[in-house]
XYZ file of N, CA and C in Angstrom:
699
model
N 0.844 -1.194 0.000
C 0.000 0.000 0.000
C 0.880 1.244 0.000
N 0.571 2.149 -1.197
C 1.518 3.343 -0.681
C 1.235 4.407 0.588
N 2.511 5.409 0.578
C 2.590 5.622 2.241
C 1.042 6.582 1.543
N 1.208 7.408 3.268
C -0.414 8.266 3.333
C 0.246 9.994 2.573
N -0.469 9.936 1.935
C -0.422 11.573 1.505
C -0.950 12.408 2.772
N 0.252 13.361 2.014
C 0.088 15.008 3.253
C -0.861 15.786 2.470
N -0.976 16.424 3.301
C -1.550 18.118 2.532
C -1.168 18.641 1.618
N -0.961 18.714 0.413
C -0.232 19.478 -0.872
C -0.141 20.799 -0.076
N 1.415 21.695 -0.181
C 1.237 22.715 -0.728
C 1.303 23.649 -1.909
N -0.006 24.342 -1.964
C -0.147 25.277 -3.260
C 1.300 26.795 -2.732
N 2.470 26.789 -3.870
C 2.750 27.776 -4.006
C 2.807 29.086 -5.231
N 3.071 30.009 -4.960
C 3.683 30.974 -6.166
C 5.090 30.563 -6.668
N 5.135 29.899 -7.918
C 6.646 29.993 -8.349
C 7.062 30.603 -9.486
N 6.083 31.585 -9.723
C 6.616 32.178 -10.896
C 5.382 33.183 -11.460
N 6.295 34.910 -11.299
C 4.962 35.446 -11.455
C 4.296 36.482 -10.563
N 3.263 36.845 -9.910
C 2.644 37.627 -8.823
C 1.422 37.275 -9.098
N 0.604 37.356 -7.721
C -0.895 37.220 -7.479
C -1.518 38.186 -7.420
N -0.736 39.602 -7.637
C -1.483 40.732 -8.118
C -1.270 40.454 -9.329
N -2.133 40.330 -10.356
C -1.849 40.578 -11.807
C -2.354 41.264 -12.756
N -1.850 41.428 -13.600
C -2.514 42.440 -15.099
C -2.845 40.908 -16.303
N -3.331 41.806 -16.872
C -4.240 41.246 -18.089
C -3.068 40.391 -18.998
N -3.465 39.105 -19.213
C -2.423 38.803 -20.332
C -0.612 38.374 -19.282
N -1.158 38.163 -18.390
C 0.114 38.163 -17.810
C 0.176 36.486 -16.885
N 1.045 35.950 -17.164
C 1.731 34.072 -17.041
C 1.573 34.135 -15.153
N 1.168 33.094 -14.700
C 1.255 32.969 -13.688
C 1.836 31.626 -13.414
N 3.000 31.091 -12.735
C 2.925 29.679 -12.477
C 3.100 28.727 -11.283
N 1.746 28.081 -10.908
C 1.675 27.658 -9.369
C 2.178 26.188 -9.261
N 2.531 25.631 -8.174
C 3.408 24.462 -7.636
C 2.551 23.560 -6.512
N 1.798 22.792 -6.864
C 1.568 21.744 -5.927
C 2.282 20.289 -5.561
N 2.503 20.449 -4.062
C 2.971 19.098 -4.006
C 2.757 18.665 -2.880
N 2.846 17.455 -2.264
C 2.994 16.285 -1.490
C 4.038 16.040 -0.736
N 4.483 16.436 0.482
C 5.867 16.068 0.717
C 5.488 14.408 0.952
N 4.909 14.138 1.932
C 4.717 12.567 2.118
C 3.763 11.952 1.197
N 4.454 10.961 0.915
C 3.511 10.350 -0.272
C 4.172 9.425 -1.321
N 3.656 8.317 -1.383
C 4.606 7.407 -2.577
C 4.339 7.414 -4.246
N 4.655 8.280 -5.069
C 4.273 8.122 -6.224
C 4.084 7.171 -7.171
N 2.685 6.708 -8.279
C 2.569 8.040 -8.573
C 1.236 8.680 -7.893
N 0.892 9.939 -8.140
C 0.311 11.004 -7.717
C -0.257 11.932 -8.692
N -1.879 12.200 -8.441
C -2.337 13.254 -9.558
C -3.102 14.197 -8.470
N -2.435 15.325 -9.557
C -2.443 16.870 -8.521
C -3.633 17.410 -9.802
N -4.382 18.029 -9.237
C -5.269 18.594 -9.696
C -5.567 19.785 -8.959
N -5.904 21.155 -10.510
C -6.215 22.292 -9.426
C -7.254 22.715 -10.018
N -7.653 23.378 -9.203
C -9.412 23.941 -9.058
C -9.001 25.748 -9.077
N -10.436 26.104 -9.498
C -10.343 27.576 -9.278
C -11.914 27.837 -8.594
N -12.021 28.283 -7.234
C -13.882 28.301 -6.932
C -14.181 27.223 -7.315
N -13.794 25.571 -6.406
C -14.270 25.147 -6.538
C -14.655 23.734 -8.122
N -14.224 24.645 -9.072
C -14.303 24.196 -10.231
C -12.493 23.345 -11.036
N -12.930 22.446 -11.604
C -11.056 21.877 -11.695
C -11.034 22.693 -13.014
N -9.678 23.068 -13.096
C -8.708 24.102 -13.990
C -7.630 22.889 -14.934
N -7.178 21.997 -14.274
C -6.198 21.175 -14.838
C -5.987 20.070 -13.906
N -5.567 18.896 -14.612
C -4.724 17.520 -13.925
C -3.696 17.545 -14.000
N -2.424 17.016 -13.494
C -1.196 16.332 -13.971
C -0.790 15.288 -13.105
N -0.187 14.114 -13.313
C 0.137 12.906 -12.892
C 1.820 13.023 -12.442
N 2.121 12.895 -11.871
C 3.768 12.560 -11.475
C 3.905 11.325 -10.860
N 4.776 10.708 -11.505
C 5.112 9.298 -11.391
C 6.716 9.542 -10.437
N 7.192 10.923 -10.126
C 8.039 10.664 -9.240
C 7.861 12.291 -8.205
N 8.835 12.224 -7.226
C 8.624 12.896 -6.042
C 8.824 14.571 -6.592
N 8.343 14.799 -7.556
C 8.379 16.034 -8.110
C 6.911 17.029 -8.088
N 7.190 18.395 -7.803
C 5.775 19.137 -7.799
C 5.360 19.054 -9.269
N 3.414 19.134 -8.914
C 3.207 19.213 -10.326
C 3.200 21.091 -10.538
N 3.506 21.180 -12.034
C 3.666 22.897 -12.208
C 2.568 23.252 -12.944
N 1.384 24.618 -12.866
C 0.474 24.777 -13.459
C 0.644 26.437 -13.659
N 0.852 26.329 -15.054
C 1.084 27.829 -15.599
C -0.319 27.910 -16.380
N -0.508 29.424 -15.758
C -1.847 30.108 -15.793
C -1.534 30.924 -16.833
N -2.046 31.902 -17.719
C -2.639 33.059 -18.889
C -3.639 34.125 -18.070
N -3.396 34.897 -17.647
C -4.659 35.719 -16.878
C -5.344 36.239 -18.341
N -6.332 35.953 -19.052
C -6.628 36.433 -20.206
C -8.138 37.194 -20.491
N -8.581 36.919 -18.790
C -9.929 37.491 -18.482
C -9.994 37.719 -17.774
N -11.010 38.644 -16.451
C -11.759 38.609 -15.116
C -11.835 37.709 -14.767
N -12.430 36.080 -15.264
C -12.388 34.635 -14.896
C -11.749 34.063 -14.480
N -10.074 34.479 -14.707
C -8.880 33.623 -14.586
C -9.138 34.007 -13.477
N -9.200 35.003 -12.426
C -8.392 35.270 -11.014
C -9.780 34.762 -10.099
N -9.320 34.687 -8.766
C -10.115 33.974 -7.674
C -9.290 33.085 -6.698
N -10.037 32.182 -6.505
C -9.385 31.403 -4.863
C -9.058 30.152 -5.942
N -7.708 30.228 -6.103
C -7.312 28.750 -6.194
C -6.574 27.409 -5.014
N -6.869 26.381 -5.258
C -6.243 25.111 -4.613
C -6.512 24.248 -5.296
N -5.548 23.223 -4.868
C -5.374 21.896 -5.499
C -5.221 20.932 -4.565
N -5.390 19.774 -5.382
C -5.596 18.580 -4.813
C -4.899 17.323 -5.293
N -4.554 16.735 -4.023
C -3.321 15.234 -4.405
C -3.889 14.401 -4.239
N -3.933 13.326 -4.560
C -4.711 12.004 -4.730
C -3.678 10.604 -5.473
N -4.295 9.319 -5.182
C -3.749 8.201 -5.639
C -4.672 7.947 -7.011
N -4.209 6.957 -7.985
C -5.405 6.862 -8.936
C -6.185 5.898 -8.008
N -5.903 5.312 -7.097
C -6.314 3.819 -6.773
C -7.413 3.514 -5.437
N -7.490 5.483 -5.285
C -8.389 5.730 -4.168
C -9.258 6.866 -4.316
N -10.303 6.571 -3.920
C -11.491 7.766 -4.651
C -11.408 9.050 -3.385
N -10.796 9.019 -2.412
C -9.760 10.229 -1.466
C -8.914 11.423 -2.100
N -8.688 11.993 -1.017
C -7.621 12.941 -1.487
C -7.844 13.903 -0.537
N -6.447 14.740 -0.771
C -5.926 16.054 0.170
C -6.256 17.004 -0.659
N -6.493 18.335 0.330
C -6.226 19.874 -0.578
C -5.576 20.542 0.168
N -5.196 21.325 -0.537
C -3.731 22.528 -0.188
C -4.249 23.567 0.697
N -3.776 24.940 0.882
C -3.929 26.182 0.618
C -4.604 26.339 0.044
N -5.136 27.857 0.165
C -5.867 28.512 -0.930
C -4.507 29.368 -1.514
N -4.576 30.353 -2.428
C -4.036 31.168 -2.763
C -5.020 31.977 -3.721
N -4.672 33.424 -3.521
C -6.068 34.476 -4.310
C -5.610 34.859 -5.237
N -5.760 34.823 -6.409
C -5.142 35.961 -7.594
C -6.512 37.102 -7.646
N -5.612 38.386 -8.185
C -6.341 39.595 -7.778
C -5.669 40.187 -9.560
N -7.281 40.414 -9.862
C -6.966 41.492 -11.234
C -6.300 42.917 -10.759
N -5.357 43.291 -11.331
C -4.501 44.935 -11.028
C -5.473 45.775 -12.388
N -6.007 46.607 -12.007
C -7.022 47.719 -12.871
C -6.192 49.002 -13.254
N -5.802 49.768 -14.144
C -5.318 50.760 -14.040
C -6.273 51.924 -13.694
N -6.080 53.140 -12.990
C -6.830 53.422 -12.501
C -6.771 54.966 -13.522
N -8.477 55.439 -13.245
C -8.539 56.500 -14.302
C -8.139 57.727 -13.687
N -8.736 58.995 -14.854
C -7.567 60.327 -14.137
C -8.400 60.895 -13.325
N -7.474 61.014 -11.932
C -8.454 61.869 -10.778
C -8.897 62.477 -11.109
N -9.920 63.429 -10.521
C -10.700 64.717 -10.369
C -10.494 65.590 -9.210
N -10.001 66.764 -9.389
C -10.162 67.373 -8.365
C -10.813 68.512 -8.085
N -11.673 68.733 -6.990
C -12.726 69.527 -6.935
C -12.235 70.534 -5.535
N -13.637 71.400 -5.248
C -13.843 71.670 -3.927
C -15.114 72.388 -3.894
N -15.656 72.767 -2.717
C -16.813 72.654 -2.313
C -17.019 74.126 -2.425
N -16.536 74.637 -2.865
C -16.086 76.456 -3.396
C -14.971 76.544 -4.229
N -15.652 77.416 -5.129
C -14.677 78.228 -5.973
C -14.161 79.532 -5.718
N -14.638 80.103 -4.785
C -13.956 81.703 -4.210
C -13.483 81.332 -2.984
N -12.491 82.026 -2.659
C -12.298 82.641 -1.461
C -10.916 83.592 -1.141
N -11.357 84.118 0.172
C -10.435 85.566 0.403
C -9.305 85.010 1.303
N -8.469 85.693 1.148
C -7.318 85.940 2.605
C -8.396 85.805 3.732
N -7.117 84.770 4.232
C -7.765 84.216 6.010
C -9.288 83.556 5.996
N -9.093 82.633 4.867
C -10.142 81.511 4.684
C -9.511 80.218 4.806
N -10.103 78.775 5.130
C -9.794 77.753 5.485
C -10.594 77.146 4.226
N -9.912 76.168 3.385
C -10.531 75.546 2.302
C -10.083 74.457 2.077
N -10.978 73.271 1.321
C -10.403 72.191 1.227
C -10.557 71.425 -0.163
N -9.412 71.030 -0.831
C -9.631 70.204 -1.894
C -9.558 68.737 -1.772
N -10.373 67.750 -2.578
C -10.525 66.548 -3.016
C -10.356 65.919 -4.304
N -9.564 65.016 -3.635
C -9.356 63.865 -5.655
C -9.417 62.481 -5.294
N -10.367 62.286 -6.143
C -10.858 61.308 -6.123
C -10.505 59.639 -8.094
N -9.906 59.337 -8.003
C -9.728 58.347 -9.188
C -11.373 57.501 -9.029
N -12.313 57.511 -9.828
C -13.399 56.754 -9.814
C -13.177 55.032 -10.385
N -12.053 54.989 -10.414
C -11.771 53.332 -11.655
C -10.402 53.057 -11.004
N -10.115 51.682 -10.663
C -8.978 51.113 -10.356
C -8.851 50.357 -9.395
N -7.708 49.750 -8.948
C -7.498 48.889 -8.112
C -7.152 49.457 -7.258
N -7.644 49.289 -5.793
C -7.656 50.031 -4.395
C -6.167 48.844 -4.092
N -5.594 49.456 -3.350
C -5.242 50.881 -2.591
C -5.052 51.575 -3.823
N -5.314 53.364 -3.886
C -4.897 53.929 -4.720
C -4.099 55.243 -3.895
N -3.253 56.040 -4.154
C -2.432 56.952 -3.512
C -2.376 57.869 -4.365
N -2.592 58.939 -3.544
C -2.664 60.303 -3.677
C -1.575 61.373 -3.370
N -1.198 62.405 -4.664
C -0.635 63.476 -3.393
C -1.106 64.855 -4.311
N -0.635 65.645 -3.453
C -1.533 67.221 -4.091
C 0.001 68.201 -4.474
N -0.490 69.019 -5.386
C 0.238 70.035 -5.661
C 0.244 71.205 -5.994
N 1.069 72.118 -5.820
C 0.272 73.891 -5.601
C 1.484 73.811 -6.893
N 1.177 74.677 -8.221
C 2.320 74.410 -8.996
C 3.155 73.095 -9.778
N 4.258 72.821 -9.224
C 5.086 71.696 -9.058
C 5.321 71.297 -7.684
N 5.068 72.331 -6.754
C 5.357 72.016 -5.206
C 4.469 71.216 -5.045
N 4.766 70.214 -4.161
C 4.185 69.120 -3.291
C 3.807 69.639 -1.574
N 2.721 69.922 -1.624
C 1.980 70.336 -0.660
C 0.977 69.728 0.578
N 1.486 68.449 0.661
C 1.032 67.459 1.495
C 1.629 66.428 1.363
N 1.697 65.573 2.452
C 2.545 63.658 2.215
C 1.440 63.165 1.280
N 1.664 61.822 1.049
C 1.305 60.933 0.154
C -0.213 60.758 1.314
N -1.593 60.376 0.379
C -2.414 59.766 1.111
C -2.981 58.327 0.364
N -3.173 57.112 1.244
C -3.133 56.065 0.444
C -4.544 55.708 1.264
N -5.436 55.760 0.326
C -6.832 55.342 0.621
C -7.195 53.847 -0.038
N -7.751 53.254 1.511
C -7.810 51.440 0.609
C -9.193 51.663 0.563
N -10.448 52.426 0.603
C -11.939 52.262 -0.280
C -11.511 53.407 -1.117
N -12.304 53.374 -1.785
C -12.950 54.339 -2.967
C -13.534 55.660 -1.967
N -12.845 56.125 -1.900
C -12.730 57.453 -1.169
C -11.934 58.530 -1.479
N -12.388 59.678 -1.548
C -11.653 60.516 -2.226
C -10.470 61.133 -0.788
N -9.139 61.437 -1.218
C -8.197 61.893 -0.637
C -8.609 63.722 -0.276
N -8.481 63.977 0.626
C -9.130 65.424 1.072
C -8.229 66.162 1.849
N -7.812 67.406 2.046
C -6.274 67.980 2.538
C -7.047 69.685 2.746
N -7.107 69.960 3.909
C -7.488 71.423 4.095
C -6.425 72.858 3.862
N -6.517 73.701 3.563
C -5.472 74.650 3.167
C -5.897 76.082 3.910
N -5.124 76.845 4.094
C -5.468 78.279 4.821
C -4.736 78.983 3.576
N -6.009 80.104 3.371
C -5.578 81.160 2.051
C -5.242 82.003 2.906
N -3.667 82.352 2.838
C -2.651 83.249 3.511
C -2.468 84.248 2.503
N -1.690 84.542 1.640
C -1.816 85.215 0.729
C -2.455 85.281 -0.441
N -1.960 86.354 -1.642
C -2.710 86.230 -2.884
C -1.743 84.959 -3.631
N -0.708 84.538 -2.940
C 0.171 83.757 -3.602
C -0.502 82.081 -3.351
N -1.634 82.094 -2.935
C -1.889 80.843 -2.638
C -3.461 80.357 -3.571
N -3.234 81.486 -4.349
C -4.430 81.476 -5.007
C -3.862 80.985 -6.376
N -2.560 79.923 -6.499
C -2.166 79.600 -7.762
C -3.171 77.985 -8.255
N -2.745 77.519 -9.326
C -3.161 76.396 -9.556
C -2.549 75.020 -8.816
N -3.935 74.583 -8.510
C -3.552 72.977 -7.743
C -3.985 72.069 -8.794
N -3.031 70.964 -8.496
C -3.513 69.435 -8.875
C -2.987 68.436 -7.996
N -3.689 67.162 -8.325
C -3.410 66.315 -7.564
C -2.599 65.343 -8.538
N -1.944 64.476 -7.881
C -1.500 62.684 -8.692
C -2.303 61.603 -8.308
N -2.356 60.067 -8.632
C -3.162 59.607 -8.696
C -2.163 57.933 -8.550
N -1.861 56.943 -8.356
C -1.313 55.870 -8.896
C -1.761 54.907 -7.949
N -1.621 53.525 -8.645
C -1.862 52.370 -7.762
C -0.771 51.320 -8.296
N -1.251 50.053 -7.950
C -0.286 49.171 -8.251
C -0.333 48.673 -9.639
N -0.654 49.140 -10.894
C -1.004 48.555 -11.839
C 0.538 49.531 -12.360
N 1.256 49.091 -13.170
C 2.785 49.399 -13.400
C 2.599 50.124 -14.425
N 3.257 51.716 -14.321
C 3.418 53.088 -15.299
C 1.811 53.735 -15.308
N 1.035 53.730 -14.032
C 0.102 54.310 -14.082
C -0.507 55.249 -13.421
N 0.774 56.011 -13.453
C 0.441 57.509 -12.742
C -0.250 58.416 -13.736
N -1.623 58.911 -13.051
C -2.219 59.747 -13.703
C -2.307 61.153 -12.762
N -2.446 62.519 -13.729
C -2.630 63.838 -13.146
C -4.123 64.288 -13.525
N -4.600 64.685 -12.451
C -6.290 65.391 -12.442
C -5.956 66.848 -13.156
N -7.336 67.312 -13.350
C -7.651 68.827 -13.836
C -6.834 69.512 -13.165
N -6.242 71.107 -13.464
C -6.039 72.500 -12.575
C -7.101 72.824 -12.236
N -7.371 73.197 -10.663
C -8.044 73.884 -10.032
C -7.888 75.218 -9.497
N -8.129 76.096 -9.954
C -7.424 77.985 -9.403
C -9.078 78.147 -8.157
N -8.702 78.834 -6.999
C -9.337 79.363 -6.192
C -9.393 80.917 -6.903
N -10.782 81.828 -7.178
C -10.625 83.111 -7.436
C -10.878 84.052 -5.978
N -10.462 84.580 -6.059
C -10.594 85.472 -5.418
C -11.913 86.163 -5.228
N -12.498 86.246 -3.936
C -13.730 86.663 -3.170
C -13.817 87.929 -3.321
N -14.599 88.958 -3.564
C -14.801 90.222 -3.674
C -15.063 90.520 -2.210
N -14.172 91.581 -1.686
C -14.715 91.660 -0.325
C -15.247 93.175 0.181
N -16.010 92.921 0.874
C -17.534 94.685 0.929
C -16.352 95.508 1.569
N -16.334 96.507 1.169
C -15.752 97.661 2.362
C -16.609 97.978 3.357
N -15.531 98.257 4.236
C -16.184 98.687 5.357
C -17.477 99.920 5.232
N -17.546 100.881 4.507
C -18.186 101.959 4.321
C -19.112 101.754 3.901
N -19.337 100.458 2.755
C -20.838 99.933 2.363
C -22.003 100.185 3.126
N -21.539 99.156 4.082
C -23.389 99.177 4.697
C -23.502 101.161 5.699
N -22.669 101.550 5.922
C -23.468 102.799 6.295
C -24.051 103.802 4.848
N -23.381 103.447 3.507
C -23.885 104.058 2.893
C -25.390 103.722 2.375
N -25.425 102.476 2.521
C -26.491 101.809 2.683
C -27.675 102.295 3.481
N -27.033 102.301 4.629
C -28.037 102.841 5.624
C -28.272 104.266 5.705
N -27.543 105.557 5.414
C -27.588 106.588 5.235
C -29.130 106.942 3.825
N -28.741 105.840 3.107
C -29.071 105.558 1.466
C -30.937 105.858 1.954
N -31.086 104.770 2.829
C -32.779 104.361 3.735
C -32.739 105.147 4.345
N -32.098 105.950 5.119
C -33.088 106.629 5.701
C -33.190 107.989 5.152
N -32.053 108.295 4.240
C -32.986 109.558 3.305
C -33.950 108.883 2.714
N -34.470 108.180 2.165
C -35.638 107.178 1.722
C -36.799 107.863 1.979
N -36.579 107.073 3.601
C -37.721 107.229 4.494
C -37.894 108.645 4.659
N -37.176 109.781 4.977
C -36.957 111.127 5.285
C -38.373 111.556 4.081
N -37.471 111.541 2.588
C -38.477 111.933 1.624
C -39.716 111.596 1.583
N -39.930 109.611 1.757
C -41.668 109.206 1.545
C -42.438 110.044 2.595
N -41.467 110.512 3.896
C -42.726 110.678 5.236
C -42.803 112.172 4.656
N -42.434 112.889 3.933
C -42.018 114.221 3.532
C -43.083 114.177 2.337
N -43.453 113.645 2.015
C -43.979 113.458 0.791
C -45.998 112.892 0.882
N -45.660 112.055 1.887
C -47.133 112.092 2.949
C -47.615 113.190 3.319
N -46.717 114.143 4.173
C -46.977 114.484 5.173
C -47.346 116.425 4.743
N -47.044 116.129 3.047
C -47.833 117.403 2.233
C -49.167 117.386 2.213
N -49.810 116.411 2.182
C -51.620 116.552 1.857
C -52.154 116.933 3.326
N -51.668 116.362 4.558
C -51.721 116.502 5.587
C -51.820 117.674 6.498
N -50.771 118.357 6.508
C -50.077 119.510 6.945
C -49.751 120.670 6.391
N -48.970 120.477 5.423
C -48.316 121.588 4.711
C -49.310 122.546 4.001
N -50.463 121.848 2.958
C -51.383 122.301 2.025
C -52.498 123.099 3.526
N -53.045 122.724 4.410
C -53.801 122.444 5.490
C -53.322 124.010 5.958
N -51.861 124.411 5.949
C -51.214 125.944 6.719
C -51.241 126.667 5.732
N -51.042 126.362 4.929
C -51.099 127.440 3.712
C -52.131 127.512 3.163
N -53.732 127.282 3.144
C -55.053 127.462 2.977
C -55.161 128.235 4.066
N -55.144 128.030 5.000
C -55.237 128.857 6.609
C -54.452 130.231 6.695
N -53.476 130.500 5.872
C -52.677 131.671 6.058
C -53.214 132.517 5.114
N -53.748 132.074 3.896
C -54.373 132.906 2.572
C -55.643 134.169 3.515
């Protein structure tokens, strides 16, 4: 009787389990205890992907094609005798599609503001593979650390308008793990707030109550005025 099979382990030997489209993956199951021969079979969810038989103490090797969304998921495999309707399974191991991610946006919740205002911009990439990382820029200057958001959440950074010099153009960057896929969002310019002088509102108010002065002045002829001068004739 041959000896008892172990647990296969499923490894990575060639390749990454983050992957892009079109890109070779190649996994390693084996048996340390166990008398060959031996058929390793691997599954993806459940479903078998491939067989191979080894007639000696060697892993079986299963090179993957990521050539769709389909390819990636929870793989394991399984060791077995032909001569027994049994068998072991491995590990899991996950392959994960890498998305390139699209070009941020960056916004804010106002477009004006004055000296000695507190404001805040957001960029957000709507498409890609999370984690995605962020950083902001006034110009070419880099104006905050890196922010690395693992949901779909937009990166957000508050600013104090100190001078008129801070009223230049911002953008943000954008990248994740999908390789050469740094993207740059829109320019965003803050304009400048029109701000009241001080003298406004009394001219304002000076403005009303000559207003009022004239309408009660203007009443107060049918009343009075016409009323003394019939009386004096």
């Amino acid at each position: 009787f041959p000896e008892m099979l172990s647990n296969p382990k499923l490894v990575l030997v060639q390749g990454a389990l983050n992957v892009v489209m079109k890109q070779n993956v190649t996994l390693s199951c084996f048996s340390e205890s166990g008398s060959p021969p031996v058929r390793y079979t691997l599954f993806r969810h459940n479903q078998q992907v491939s067989t191979l038989n080894r007639s000696d103490l060697t892993p079986a090797l299963f090179t993957l094609t990521i050539s769709s969304a389909s390819n990636v998921g929870e793989y394991k495999c399984k060791a077995e005798y032909n001569i027994s309707s049994g068998g072991k399974y491995s590990n899991s191991l996950n392959v994960t599609l890498i998305e390139p991610i699209s070009k941020p946006v960056l916004s804010s919740p106002t477009s004006q503001a004055k000296k000695g205002q507190n404001v805040t911009l957001s960029c957000l990439s709507e498409n890609g593979s999370l984690p995605i990382t962020y950083l902001f820029f006034k110009g070419t200057q880099k104006i905050s650390p890196q922010k690395t958001m693992q949901k779909r959440e937009a990166a957000v950074i508050f600013l104090f308008i100190d001078s008129l010099s801070d009223f230049g153009t911002y953008k943000c960057k954008a990248n994740n793990s999908f390789p050469n896929n740094t993207k740059y969002s829109n320019g965003f310019n803050f304009t400048l707030a029109e701000e009241r002088s001080h003298s406004q509102p009394l001219i304002i108010s000076l403005g009303l109550i000559l207003l009022l002065l004239i309408t009660g002045l203007a009443l107060a002829i049918p009343f009075f005025i016409i009323p003394l001068y019939k009386a004096s004739e």
